[in-house]
Each structure stands twice: as C-alpha cells, then as structure tokens.
mmCIF file of C-alpha atoms in Angstrom:
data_model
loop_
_atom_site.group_PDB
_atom_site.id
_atom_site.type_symbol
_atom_site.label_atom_id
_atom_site.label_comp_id
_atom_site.label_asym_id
_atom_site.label_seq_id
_atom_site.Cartn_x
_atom_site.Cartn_y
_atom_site.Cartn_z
ATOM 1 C CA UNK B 341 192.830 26.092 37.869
ATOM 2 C CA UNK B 342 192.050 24.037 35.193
ATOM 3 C CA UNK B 343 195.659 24.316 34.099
ATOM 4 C CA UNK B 344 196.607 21.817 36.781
ATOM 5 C CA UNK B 345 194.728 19.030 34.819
ATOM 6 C CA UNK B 346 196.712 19.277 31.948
ATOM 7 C CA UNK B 347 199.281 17.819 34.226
ATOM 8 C CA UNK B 348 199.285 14.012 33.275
ATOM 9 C CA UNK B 349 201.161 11.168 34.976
ATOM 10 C CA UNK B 350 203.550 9.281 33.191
ATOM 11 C CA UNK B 351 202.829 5.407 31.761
ATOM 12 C CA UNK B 352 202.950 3.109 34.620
ATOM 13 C CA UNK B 353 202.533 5.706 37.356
ATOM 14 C CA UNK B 354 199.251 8.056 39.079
ATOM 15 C CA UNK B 355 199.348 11.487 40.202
ATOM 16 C CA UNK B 356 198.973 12.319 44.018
ATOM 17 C CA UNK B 357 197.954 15.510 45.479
ATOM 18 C CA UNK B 358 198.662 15.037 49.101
ATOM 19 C CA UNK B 359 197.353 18.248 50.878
ATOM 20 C CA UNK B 360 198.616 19.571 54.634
ATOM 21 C CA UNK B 361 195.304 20.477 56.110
ATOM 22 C CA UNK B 362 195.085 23.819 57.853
ATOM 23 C CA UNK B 363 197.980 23.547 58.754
ATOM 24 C CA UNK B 364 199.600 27.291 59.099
ATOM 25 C CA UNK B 365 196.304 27.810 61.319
ATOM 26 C CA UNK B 366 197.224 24.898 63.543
ATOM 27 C CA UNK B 367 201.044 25.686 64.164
ATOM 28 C CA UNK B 368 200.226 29.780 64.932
ATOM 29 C CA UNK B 369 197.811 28.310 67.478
ATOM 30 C CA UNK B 370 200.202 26.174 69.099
ATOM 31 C CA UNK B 371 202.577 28.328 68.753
ATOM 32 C CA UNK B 372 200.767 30.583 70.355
ATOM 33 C CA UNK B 373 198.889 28.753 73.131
ATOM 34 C CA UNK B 374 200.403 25.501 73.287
ATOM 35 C CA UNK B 375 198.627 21.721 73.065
ATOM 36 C CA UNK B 376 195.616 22.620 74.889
ATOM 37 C CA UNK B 377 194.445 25.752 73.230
ATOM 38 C CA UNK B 378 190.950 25.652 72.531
ATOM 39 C CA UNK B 379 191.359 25.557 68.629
ATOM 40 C CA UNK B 380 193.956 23.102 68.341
ATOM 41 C CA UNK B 381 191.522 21.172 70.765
ATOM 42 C CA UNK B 382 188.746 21.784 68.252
ATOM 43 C CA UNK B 383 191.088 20.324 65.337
ATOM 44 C CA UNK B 384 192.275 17.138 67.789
ATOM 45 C CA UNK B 385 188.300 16.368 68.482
ATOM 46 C CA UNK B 386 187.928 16.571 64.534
ATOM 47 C CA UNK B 387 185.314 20.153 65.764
ATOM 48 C CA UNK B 388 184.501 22.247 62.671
ATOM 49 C CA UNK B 389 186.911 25.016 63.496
ATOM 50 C CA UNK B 390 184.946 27.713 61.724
ATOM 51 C CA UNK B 391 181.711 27.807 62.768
ATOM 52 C CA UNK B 392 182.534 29.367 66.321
ATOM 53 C CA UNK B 393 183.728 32.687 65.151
ATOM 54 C CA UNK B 394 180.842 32.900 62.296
ATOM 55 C CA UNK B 395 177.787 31.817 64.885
ATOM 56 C CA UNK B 396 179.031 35.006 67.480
ATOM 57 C CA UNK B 397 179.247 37.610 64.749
ATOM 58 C CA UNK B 398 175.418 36.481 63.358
ATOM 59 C CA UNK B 399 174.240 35.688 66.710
ATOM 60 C CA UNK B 400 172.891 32.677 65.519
ATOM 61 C CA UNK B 401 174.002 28.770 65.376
ATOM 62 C CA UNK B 402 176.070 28.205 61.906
ATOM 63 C CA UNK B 403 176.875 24.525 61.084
ATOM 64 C CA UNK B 404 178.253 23.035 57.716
ATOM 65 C CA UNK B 405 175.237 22.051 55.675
ATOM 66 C CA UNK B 406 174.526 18.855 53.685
ATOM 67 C CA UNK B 407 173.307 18.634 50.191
ATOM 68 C CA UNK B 408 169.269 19.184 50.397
ATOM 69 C CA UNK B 409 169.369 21.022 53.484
ATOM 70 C CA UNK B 410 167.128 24.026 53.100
ATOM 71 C CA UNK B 411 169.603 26.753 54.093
ATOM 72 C CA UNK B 412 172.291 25.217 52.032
ATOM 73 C CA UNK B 413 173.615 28.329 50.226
ATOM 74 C CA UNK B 414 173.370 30.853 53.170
ATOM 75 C CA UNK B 415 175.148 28.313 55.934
ATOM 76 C CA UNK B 416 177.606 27.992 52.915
ATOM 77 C CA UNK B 417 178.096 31.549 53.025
ATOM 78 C CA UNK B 418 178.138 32.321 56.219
ATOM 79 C CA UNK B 419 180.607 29.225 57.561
ATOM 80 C CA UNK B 420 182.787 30.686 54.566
ATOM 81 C CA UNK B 421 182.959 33.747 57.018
ATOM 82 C CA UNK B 422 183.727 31.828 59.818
ATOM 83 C CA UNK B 423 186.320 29.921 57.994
ATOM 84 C CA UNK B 424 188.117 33.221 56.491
ATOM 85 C CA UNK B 425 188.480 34.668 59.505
ATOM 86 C CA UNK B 426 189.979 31.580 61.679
ATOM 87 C CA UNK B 427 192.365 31.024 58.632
ATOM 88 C CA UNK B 428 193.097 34.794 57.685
ATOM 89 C CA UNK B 429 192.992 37.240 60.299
ATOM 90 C CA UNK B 430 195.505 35.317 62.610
ATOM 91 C CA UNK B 431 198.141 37.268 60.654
ATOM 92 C CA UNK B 432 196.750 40.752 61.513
ATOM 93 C CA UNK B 433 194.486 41.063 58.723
ATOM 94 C CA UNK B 434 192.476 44.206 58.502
ATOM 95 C CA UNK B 435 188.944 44.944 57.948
ATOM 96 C CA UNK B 436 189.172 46.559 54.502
ATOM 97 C CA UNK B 437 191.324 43.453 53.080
ATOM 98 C CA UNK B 438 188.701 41.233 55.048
ATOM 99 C CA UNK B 439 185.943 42.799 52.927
ATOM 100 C CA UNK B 440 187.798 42.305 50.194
ATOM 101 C CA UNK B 441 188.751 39.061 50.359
ATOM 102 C CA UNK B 442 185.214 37.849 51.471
ATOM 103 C CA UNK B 443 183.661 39.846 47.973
ATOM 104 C CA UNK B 444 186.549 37.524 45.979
ATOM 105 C CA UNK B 445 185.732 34.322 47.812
ATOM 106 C CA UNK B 446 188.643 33.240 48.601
ATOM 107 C CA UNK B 447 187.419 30.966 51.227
ATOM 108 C CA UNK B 448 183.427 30.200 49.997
ATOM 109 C CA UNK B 449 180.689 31.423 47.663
ATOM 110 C CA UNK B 450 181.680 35.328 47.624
ATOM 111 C CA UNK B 451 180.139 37.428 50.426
ATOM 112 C CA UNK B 452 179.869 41.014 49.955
ATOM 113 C CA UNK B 453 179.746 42.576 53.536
ATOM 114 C CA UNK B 454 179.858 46.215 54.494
ATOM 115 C CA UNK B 455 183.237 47.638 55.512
ATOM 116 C CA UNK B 456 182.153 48.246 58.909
ATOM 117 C CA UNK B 457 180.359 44.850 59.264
ATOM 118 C CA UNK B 458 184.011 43.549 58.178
ATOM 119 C CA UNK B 459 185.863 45.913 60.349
ATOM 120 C CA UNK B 460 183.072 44.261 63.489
ATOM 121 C CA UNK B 461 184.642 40.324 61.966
ATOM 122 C CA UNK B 462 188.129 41.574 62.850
ATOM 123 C CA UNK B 463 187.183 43.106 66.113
ATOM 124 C CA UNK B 464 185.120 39.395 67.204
ATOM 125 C CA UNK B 465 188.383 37.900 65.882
ATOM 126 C CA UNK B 466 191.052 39.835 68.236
ATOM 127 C CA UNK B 467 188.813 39.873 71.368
ATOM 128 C CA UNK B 468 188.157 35.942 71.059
ATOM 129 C CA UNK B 469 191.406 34.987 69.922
ATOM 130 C CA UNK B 470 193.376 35.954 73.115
ATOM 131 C CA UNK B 471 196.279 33.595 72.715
ATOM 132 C CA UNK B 472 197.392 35.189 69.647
ATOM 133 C CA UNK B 473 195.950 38.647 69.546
ATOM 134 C CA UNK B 474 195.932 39.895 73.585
ATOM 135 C CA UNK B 475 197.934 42.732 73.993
ATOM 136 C CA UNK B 476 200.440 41.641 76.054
ATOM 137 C CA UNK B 477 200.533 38.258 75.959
ATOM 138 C CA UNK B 478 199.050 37.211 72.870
ATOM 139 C CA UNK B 479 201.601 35.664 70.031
ATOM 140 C CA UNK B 480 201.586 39.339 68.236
ATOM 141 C CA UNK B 481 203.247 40.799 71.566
ATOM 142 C CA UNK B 482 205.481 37.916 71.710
ATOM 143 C CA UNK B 483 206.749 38.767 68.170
ATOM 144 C CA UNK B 484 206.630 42.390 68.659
ATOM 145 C CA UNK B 485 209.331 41.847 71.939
ATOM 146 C CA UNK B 486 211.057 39.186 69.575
ATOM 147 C CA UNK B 487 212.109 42.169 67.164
ATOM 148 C CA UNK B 488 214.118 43.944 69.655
ATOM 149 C CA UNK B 489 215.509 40.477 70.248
ATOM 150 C CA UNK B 490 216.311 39.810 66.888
ATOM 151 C CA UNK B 491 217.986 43.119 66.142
ATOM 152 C CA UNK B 492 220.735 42.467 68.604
ATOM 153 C CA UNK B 493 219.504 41.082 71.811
ATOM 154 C CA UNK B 494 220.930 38.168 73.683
ATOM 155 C CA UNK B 495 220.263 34.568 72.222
ATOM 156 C CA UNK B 496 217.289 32.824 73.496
ATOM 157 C CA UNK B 497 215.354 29.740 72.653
ATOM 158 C CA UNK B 498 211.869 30.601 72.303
ATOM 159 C CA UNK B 499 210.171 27.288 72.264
ATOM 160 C CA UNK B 500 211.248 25.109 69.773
ATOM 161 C CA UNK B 501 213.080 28.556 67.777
ATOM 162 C CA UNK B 502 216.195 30.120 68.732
ATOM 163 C CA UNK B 503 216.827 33.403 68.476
ATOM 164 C CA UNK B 504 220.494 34.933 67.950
ATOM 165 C CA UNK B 505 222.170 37.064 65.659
ATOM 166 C CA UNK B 506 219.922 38.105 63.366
ATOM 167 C CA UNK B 507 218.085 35.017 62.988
ATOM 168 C CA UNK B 508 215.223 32.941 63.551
ATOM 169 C CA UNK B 509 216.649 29.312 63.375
ATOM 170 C CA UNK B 510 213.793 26.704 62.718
ATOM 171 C CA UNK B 511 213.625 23.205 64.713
ATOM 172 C CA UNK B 512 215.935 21.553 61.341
ATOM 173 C CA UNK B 513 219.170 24.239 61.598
ATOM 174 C CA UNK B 514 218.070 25.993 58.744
ATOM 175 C CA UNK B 515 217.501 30.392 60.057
ATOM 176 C CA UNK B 516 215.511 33.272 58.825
ATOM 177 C CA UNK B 517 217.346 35.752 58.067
ATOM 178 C CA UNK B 518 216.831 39.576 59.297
ATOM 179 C CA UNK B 519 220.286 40.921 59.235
ATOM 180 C CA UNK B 520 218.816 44.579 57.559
ATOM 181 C CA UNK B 521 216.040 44.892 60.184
ATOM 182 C CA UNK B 522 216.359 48.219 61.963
ATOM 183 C CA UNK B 523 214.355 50.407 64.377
ATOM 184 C CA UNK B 524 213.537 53.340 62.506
ATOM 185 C CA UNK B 525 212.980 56.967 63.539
ATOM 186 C CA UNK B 526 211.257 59.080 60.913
ATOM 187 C CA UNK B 527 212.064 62.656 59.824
ATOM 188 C CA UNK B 528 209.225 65.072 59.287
ATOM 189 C CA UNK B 529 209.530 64.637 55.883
ATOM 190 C CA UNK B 530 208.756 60.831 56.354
ATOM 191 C CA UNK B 531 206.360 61.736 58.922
ATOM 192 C CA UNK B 532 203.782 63.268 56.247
ATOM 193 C CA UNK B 533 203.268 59.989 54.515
ATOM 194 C CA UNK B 534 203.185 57.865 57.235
ATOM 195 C CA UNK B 535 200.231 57.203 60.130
ATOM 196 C CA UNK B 536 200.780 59.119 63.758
ATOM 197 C CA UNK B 537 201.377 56.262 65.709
ATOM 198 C CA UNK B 538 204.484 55.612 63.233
ATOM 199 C CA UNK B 539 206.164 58.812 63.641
ATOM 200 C CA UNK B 540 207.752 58.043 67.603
ATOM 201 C CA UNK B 541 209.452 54.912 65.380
ATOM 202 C CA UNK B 542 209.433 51.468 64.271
ATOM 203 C CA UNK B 543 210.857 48.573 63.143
ATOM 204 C CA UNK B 544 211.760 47.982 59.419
ATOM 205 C CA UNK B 545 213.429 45.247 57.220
ATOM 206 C CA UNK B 546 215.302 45.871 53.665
ATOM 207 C CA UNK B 547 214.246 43.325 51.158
ATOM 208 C CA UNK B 548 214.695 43.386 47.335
ATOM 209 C CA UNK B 549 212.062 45.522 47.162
ATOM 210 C CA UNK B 550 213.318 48.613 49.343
ATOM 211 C CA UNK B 551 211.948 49.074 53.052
ATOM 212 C CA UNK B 552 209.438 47.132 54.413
ATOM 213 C CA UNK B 553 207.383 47.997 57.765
ATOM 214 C CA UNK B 554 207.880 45.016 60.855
ATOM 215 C CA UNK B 555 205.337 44.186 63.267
ATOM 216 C CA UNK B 556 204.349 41.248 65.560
ATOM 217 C CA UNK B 557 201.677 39.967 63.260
ATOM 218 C CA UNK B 558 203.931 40.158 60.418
ATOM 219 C CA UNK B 559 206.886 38.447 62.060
ATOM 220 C CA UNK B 560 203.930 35.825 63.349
ATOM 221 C CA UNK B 561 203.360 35.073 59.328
ATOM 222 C CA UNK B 562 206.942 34.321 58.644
ATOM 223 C CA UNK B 563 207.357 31.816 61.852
ATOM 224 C CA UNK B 564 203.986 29.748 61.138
ATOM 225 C CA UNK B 565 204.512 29.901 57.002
ATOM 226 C CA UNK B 566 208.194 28.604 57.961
ATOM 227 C CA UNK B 567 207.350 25.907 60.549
ATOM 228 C CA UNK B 568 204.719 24.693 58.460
ATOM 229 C CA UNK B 569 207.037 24.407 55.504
ATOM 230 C CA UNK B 570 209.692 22.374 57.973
ATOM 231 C CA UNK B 571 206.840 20.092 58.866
ATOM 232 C CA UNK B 572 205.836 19.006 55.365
ATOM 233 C CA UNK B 573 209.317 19.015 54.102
ATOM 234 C CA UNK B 574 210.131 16.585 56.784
ATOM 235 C CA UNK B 575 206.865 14.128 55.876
ATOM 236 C CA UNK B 576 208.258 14.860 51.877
ATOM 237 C CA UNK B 577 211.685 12.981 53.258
ATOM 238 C CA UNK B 578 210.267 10.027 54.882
ATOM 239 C CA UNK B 579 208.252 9.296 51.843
ATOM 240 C CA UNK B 580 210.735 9.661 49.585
ATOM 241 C CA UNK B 581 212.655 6.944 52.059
ATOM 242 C CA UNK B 582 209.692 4.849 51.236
ATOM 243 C CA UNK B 583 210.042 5.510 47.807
ATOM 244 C CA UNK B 584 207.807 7.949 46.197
ATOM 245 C CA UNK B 585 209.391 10.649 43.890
ATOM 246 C CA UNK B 586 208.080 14.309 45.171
ATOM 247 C CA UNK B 587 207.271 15.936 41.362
ATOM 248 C CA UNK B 588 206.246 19.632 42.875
ATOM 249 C CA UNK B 589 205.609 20.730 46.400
ATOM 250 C CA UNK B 590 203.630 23.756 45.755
ATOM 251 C CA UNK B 591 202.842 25.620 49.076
ATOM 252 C CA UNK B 592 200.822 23.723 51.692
ATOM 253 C CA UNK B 593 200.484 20.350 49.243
ATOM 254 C CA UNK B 594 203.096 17.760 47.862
ATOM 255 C CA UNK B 595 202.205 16.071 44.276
ATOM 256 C CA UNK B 596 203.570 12.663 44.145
ATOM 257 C CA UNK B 597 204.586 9.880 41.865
ATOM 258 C CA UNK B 598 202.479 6.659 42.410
ATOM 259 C CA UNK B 599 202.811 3.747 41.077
ATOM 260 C CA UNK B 600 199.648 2.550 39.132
ATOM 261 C CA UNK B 601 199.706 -0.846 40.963
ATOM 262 C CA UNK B 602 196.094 -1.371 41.627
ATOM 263 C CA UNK B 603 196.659 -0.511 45.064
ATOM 264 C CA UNK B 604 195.770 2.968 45.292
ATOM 265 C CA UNK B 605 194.602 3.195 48.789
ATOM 266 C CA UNK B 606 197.623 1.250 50.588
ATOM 267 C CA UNK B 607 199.400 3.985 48.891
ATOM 268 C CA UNK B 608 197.114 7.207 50.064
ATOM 269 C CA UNK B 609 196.933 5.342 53.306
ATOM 270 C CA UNK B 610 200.611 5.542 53.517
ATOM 271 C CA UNK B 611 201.064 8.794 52.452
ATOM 272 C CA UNK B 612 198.661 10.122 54.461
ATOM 273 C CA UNK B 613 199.999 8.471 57.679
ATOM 274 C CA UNK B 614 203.450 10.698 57.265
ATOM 275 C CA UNK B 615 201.522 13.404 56.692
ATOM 276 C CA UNK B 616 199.535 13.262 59.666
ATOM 277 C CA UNK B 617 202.410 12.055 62.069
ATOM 278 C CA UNK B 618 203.254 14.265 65.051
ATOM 279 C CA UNK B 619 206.696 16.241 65.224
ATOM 280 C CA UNK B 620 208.652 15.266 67.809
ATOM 281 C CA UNK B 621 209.603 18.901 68.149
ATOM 282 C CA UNK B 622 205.583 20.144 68.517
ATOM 283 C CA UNK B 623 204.678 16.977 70.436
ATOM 284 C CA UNK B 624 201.028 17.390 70.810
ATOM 285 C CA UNK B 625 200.076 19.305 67.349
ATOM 286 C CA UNK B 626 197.643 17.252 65.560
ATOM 287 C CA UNK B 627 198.287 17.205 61.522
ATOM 288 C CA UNK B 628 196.213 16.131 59.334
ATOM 289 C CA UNK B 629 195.772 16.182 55.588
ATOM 290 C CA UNK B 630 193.671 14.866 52.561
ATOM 291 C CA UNK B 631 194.613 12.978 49.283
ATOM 292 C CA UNK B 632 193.740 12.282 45.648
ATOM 293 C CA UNK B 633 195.607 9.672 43.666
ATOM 294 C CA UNK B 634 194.413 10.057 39.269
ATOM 295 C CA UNK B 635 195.608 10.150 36.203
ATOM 296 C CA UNK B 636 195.603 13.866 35.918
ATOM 297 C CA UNK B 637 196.796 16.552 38.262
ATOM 298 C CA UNK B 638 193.859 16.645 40.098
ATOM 299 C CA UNK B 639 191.996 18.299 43.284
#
C-alpha cells in the first residue's frame, strides 16, 4: 500500500526491498517431485511458469504481453489466470475461493469468471499437476499418510524433514508442532453440520482458535510456507555476516539497510546473489528473487 512509502531510510543509508521470488511455489514442487519436475524445470530455464495452465483452460496460446501489443489487457488477464492458479491452487484451493480470488485480483487485473468455469481451473489444475495433486502419489497423499505419522507413528526422515513425536522438524532443528492433532470420530450430533465424507472420521488439530479440520493439502501449506521461511532466514544470516542490518522481514521479502555509498548495484548484486544461492539441503532448487534499493520503502 501506499503506507509502505511513508517508510523512509535514515541519513546516510537506502532502503532495500529484497523479494524471494515464487518461492513457496518452487519448494512445494520440489518437494513434491524433486529437481527435475517439469515446473521447477520451467523456473531453472527462466520459462514463464504461468502461461501453461492458462493456454489449456482457453484452448488457445497465452504469452506475457509487451506494452503496445494489441491484446495487451486480455493476455494480461488471462496469464493472471494462469499465474493464480500455479501459485494458489497447489494448496488445495477450491473453485468458489478461486472465483473469488480471481474477481479481487489478487494475482492481475480482476477477472470475474463463472463458478463453474472456476470450478473447470481447479479441475485442469489437479489433473495436470500430478506430482502434487495424484491421488496416491501426489504430495497431498504424501501429507495425508504423514498425519497418521505424525500422530504417533514411528520416526522417519521424509526427505530433508523428520518426522517424530509430534513434529515436523525443518532442515535448521527448529519443529512444527502438532502435539493436539487427533483423528476424530464424529457423533450424530456433529454429523449434521458436517459434509458425508467427514462423518466415517478425520483428522483435527486444536489451535487458539478451537478445532481445526487436517488434510494433506493443508499440512502441504504449513511444510512449503515453513521451508520457504528457513530458506530466506538463512540468506537474512549471511547478509547480515556481510553486514547489512535486516529492518523487517515481512513474509516472502527482507527490507534492508544500505548504505547510500553510490554503489547501489554492487550492493543489490550482492544481496541478490544470497538470495538466489542454492541450499545445500534442496541441492538442485533454483531461487531466485528481485530488488529495489530507494529512499523510501518502495516496490
């Protein structure tokens, strides 16, 4: 918002926003299919990674336009499809929140698409996203096993997560913690506000908030928003090694203190480098990111 730039740097210093790009999208694909899935090839050979999904549901080739280009607005619109649905749906997202979410434009000019137009997105989605949404094999089913696993199964290491005791621990020690979670059977009381499928039992998880539902998608969302979060933390520590002060790390994006040297670009260029470095713990993930370096909070 326009908040942010009301955010100015201090004398002697520059503001920069130093943003992880895609980056939740690239670890639930590797994650889920390893270095040679087809979109984390797509993101290694620098492929738009949106325009796949959005050309099969119109039936017609989408591309990123360039100022001028005739069809400017509608390839806008449509690629902003494309690009919700690669970076949304890989956490189970439904049609009626696709719809939604497309109206708002979240992720381009605001689309307003019929329910069962969105409801035919999510279906494209899970039939041509096999590694994370097959049945059996996908990611989902992965996590969906994982629960039983995590309720009181025997420890395993699940690529580069261990599972035991409750708890998901991450590739730097730290766990997630699901010491409440629960496989719930449902009374017929319960059984009248819940869906049929529900009522033979499932898995649940006590937050703050009272009971909430489990499910391999939504155990998917917790591993690839926490990986992602290791990964930038760990670039945030070498830079401050190199000497730049992190001022706010909000989500996906680290703003930094620069000094106002006249040397802006050996500075993104360094920044940018730790961003972008492979893990040694996903070897084969390629990061990337993009920065700005002003006098205001900017982006």
């Amino acid at each position: 918002s326009a908040i942010r730039k009301a955010i100015l740097a201090p004398e002697g210093y520059l503001l920069g926003a130093v943003d992880s790009s895609q980056i939740e999208c690239r670890v639930l694909h590797y994650l889920a299919g390893g270095p040679d899935e087809p979109v984390i090839q797509k993101f290694r050979n620098n492929e738009d990674p949106y325009v796949d999904l959005a050309t099969k549901f119109y039936g017609e080739q989408i591309y990123k336009p360039k100022e001028g280009d005739p069809r400017y607005d509608e390839m806008t619109a449509k690629r902003g499809l494309g690009k919700q649905g690669r970076l949304m749906l890989g956490y189970g997202g439904a049609g009626p929140k696709f719809k939604e979410t497309a109206k708002n434009g979240t992720y381009g000019p605001s689309v307003d698409i019929p329910l069962e137009d969105a409801n035919k997105f999510v279906a494209l989605y899970r039939s041509d996203t096999t590694s994370v949404c097959a049945p059996n094999t996908g990611y989902w089913a992965q996590c969906n096993r994982m629960l039983a696993r995590l309720a009181g199964g025997d420890p395993i290491q699940w690529g580069p997560l261990y599972v035991k005791d409750h708890r998901i621990y991450l590739p730097n020690g730290c766990p997630l913690i699901y010491d409440t979670l629960e496989f719930h059977i449902p009374n017929d009381a319960e059984k009248l506000h819940l869906r049929e499928f529900e009522w033979k039992g499932f898995w649940r998880l006590k937050t703050r908030q009272g009971w909430k539902t489990m499910w391999g998608s939504k155990l998917t969302q917790n591993i690839c928003e926490a990986v992602s979060r290791v990964i930038i933390s760990q670039a945030m520590i070498r830079l401050k090694y190199l000497g730049y002060r992190t001022l706010n790390w909000p989500y996906d994006e680290l703003l930094l203190l620069i000094p106002d040297d006249d040397e802006p670009e050996r500075h993104k260029e360094i920044c940018l480098r730790e961003m972008r470095r492979e893990v040694d713990w996903l070897p084969g993930l390629p990061l990337d990111a993009e920065m700005i370096i002003a006098e205001r909070y900017s982006k």
